[in-house]
mmCIF file with all atom_site columns, C-alpha atoms in Angstrom:
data_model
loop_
_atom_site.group_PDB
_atom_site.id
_atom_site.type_symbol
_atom_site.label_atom_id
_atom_site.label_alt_id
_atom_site.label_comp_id
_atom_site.label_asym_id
_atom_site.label_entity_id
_atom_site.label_seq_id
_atom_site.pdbx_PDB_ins_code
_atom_site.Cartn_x
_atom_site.Cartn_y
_atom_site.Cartn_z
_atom_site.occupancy
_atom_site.B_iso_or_equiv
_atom_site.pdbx_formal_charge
_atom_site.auth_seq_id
_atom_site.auth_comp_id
_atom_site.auth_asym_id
_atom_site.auth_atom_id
_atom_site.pdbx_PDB_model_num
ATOM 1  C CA . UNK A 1 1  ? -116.726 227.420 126.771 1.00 43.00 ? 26  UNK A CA 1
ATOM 2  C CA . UNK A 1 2  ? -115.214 227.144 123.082 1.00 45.00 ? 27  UNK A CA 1
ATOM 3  C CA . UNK A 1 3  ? -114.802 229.741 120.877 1.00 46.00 ? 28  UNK A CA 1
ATOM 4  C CA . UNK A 1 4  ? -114.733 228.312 117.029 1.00 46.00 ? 29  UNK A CA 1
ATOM 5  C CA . UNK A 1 5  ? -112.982 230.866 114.571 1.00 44.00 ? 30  UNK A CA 1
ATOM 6  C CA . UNK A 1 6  ? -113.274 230.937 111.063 1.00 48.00 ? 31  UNK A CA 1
ATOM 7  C CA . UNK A 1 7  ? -109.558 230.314 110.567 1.00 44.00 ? 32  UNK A CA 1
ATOM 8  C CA . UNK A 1 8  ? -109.465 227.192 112.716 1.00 48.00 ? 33  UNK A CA 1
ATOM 9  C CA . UNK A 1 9  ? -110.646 224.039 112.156 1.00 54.00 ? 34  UNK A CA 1
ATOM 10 C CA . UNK A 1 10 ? -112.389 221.329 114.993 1.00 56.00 ? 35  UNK A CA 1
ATOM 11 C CA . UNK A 1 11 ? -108.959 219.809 116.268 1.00 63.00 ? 36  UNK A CA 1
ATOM 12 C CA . UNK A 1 12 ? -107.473 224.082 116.791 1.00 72.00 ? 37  UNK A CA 1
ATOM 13 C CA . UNK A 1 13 ? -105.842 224.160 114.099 1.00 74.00 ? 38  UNK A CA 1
ATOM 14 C CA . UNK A 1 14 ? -105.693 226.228 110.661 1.00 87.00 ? 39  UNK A CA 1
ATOM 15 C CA . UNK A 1 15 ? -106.907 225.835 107.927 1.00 87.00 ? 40  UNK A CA 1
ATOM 16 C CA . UNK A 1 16 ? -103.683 225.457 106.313 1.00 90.00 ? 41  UNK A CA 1
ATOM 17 C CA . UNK A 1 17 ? -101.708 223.235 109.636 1.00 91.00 ? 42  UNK A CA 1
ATOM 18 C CA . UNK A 1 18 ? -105.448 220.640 108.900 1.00 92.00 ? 43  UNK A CA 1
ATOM 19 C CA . UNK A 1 19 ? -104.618 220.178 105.210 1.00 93.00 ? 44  UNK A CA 1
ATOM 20 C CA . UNK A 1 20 ? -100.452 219.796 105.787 1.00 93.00 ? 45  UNK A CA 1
ATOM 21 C CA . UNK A 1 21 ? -101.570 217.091 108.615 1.00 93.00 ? 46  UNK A CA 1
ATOM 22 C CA . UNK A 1 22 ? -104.350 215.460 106.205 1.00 94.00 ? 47  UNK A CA 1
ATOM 23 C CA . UNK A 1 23 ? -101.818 215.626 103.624 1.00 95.00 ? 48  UNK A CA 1
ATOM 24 C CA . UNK A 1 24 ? -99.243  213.746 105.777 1.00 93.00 ? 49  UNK A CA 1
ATOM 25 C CA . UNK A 1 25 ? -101.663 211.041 106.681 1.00 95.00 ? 50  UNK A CA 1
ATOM 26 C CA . UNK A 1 26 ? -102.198 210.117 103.226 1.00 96.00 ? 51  UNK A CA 1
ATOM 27 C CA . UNK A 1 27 ? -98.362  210.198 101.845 1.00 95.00 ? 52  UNK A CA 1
ATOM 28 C CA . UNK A 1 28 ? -98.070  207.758 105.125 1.00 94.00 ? 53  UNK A CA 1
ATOM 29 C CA . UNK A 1 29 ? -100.733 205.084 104.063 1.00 96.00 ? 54  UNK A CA 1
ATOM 30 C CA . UNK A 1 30 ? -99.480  205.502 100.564 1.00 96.00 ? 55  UNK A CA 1
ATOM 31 C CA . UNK A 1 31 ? -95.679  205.022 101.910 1.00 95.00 ? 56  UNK A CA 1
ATOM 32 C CA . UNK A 1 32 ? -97.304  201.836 103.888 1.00 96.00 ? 57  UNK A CA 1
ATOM 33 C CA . UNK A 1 33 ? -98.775  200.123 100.998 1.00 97.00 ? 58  UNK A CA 1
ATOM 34 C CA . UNK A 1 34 ? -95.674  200.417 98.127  1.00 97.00 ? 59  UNK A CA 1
ATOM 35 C CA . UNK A 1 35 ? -93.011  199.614 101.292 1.00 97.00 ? 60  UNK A CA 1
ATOM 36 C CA . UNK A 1 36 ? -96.007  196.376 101.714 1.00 97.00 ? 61  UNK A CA 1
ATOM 37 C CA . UNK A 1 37 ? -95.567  195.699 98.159  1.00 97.00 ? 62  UNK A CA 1
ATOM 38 C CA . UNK A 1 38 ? -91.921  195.576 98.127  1.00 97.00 ? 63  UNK A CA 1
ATOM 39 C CA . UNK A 1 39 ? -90.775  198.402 96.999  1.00 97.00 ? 64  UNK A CA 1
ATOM 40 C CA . UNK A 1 40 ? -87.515  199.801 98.337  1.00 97.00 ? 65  UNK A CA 1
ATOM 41 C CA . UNK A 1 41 ? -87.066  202.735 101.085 1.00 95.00 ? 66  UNK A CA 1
ATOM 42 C CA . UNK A 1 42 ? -84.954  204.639 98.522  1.00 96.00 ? 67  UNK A CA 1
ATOM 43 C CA . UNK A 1 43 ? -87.040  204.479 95.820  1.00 96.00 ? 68  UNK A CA 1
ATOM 44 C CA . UNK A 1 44 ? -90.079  206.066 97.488  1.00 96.00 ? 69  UNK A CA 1
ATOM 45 C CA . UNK A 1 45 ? -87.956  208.647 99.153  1.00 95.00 ? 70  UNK A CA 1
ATOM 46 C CA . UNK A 1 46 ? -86.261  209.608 95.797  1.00 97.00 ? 71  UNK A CA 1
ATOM 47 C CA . UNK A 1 47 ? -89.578  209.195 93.608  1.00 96.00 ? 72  UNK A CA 1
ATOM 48 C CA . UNK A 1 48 ? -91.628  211.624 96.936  1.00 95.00 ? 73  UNK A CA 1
ATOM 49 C CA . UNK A 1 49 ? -89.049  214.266 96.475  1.00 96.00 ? 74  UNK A CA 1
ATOM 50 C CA . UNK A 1 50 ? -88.784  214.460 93.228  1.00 97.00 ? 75  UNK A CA 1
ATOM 51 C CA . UNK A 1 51 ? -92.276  214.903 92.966  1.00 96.00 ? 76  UNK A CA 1
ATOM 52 C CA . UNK A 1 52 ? -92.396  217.131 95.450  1.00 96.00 ? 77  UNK A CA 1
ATOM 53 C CA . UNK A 1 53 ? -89.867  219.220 94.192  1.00 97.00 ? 78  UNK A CA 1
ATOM 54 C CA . UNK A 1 54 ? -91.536  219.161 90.416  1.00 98.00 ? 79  UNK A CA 1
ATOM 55 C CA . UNK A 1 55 ? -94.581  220.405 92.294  1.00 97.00 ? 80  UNK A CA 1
ATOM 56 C CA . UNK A 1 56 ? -93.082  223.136 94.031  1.00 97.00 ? 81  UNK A CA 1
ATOM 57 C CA . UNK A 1 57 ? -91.316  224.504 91.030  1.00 98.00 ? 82  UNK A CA 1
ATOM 58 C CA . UNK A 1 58 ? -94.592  224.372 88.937  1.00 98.00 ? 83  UNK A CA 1
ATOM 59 C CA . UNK A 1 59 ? -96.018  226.798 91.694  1.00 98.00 ? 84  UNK A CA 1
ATOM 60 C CA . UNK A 1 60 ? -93.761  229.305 92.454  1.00 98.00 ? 85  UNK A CA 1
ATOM 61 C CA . UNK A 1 61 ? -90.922  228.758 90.210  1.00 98.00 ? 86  UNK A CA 1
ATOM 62 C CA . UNK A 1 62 ? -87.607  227.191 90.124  1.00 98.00 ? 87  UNK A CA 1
ATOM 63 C CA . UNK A 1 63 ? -85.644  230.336 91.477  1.00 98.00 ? 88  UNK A CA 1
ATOM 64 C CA . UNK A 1 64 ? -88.280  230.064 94.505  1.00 97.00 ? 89  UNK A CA 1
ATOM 65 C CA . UNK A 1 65 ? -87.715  226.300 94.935  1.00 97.00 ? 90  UNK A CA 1
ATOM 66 C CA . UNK A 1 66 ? -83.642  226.893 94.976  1.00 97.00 ? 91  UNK A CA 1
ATOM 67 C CA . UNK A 1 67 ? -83.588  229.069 97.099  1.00 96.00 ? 92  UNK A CA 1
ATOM 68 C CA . UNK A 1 68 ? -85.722  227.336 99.767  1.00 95.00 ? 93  UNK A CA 1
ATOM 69 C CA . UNK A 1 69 ? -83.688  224.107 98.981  1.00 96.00 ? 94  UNK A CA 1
ATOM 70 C CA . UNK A 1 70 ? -80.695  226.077 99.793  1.00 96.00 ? 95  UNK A CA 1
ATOM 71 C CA . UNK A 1 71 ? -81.476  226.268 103.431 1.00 94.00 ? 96  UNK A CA 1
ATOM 72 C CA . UNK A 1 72 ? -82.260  222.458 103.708 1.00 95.00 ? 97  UNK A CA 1
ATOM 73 C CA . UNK A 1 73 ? -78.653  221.453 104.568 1.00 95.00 ? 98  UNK A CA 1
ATOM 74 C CA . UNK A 1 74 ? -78.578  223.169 107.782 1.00 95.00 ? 99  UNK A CA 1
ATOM 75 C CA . UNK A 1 75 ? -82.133  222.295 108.767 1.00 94.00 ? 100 UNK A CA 1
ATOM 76 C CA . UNK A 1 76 ? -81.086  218.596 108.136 1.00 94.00 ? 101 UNK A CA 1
ATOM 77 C CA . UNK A 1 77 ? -77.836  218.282 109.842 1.00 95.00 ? 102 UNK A CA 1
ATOM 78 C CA . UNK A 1 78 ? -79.799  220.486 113.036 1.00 95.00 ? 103 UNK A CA 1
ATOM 79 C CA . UNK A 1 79 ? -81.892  217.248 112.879 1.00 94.00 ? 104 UNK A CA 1
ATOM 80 C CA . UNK A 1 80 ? -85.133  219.042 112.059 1.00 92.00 ? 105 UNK A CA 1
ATOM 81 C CA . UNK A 1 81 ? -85.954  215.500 109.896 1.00 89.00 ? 106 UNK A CA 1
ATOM 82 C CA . UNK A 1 82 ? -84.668  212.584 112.081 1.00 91.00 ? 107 UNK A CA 1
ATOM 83 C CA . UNK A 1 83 ? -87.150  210.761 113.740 1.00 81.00 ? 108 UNK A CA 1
ATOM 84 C CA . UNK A 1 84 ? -86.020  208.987 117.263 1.00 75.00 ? 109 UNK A CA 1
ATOM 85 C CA . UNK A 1 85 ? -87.847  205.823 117.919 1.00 67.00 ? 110 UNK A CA 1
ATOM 86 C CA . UNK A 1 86 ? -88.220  205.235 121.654 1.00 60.00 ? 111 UNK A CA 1
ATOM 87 C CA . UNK A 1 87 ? -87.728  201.932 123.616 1.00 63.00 ? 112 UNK A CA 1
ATOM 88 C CA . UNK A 1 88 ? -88.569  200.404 125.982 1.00 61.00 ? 113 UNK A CA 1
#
């Protein structure tokens, strides 16, 4: 038997874990189409985080935002963003 709980969605997740996933799925198609019209790696990555980052600071500030980008070295050289392709 199921339970469903107000602060999970259909798939068992929250509220908040559904929109970062929906969210994801759309900045993928969107990365899909501009890399299908051409446009360079680099230039998305550079144009997504700085809008991103303009986003963040218009919601909780740019003493927030520094802060939390201050902590992004470490997280990137642990290899919390690399993403290992598998072959076969």
């Amino acid at each position: 038997m199921s339970h469903s709980y107000p602060w999970t969605s259909a798939h068992g997740l929250s509220p908040d874990q559904d929109q970062k996933r929906a969210a994801l799925n759309y900045l993928n198609e969107a990365w899909a189409e501009a890399r299908h019209d051409g446009v360079d790696g680099d230039c998305l990555a550079q144009a997504s985080l700085f809008a991103a980052f303009a986003e963040l600071v218009s919601t909780y500030g740019e003493d927030a935002v520094a802060k939390f980008v201050e902590g992004l070295a470490g997280r990137i050289r642990s290899g919390e963003f690399s993403v290992v392709e598998f072959r076969q």
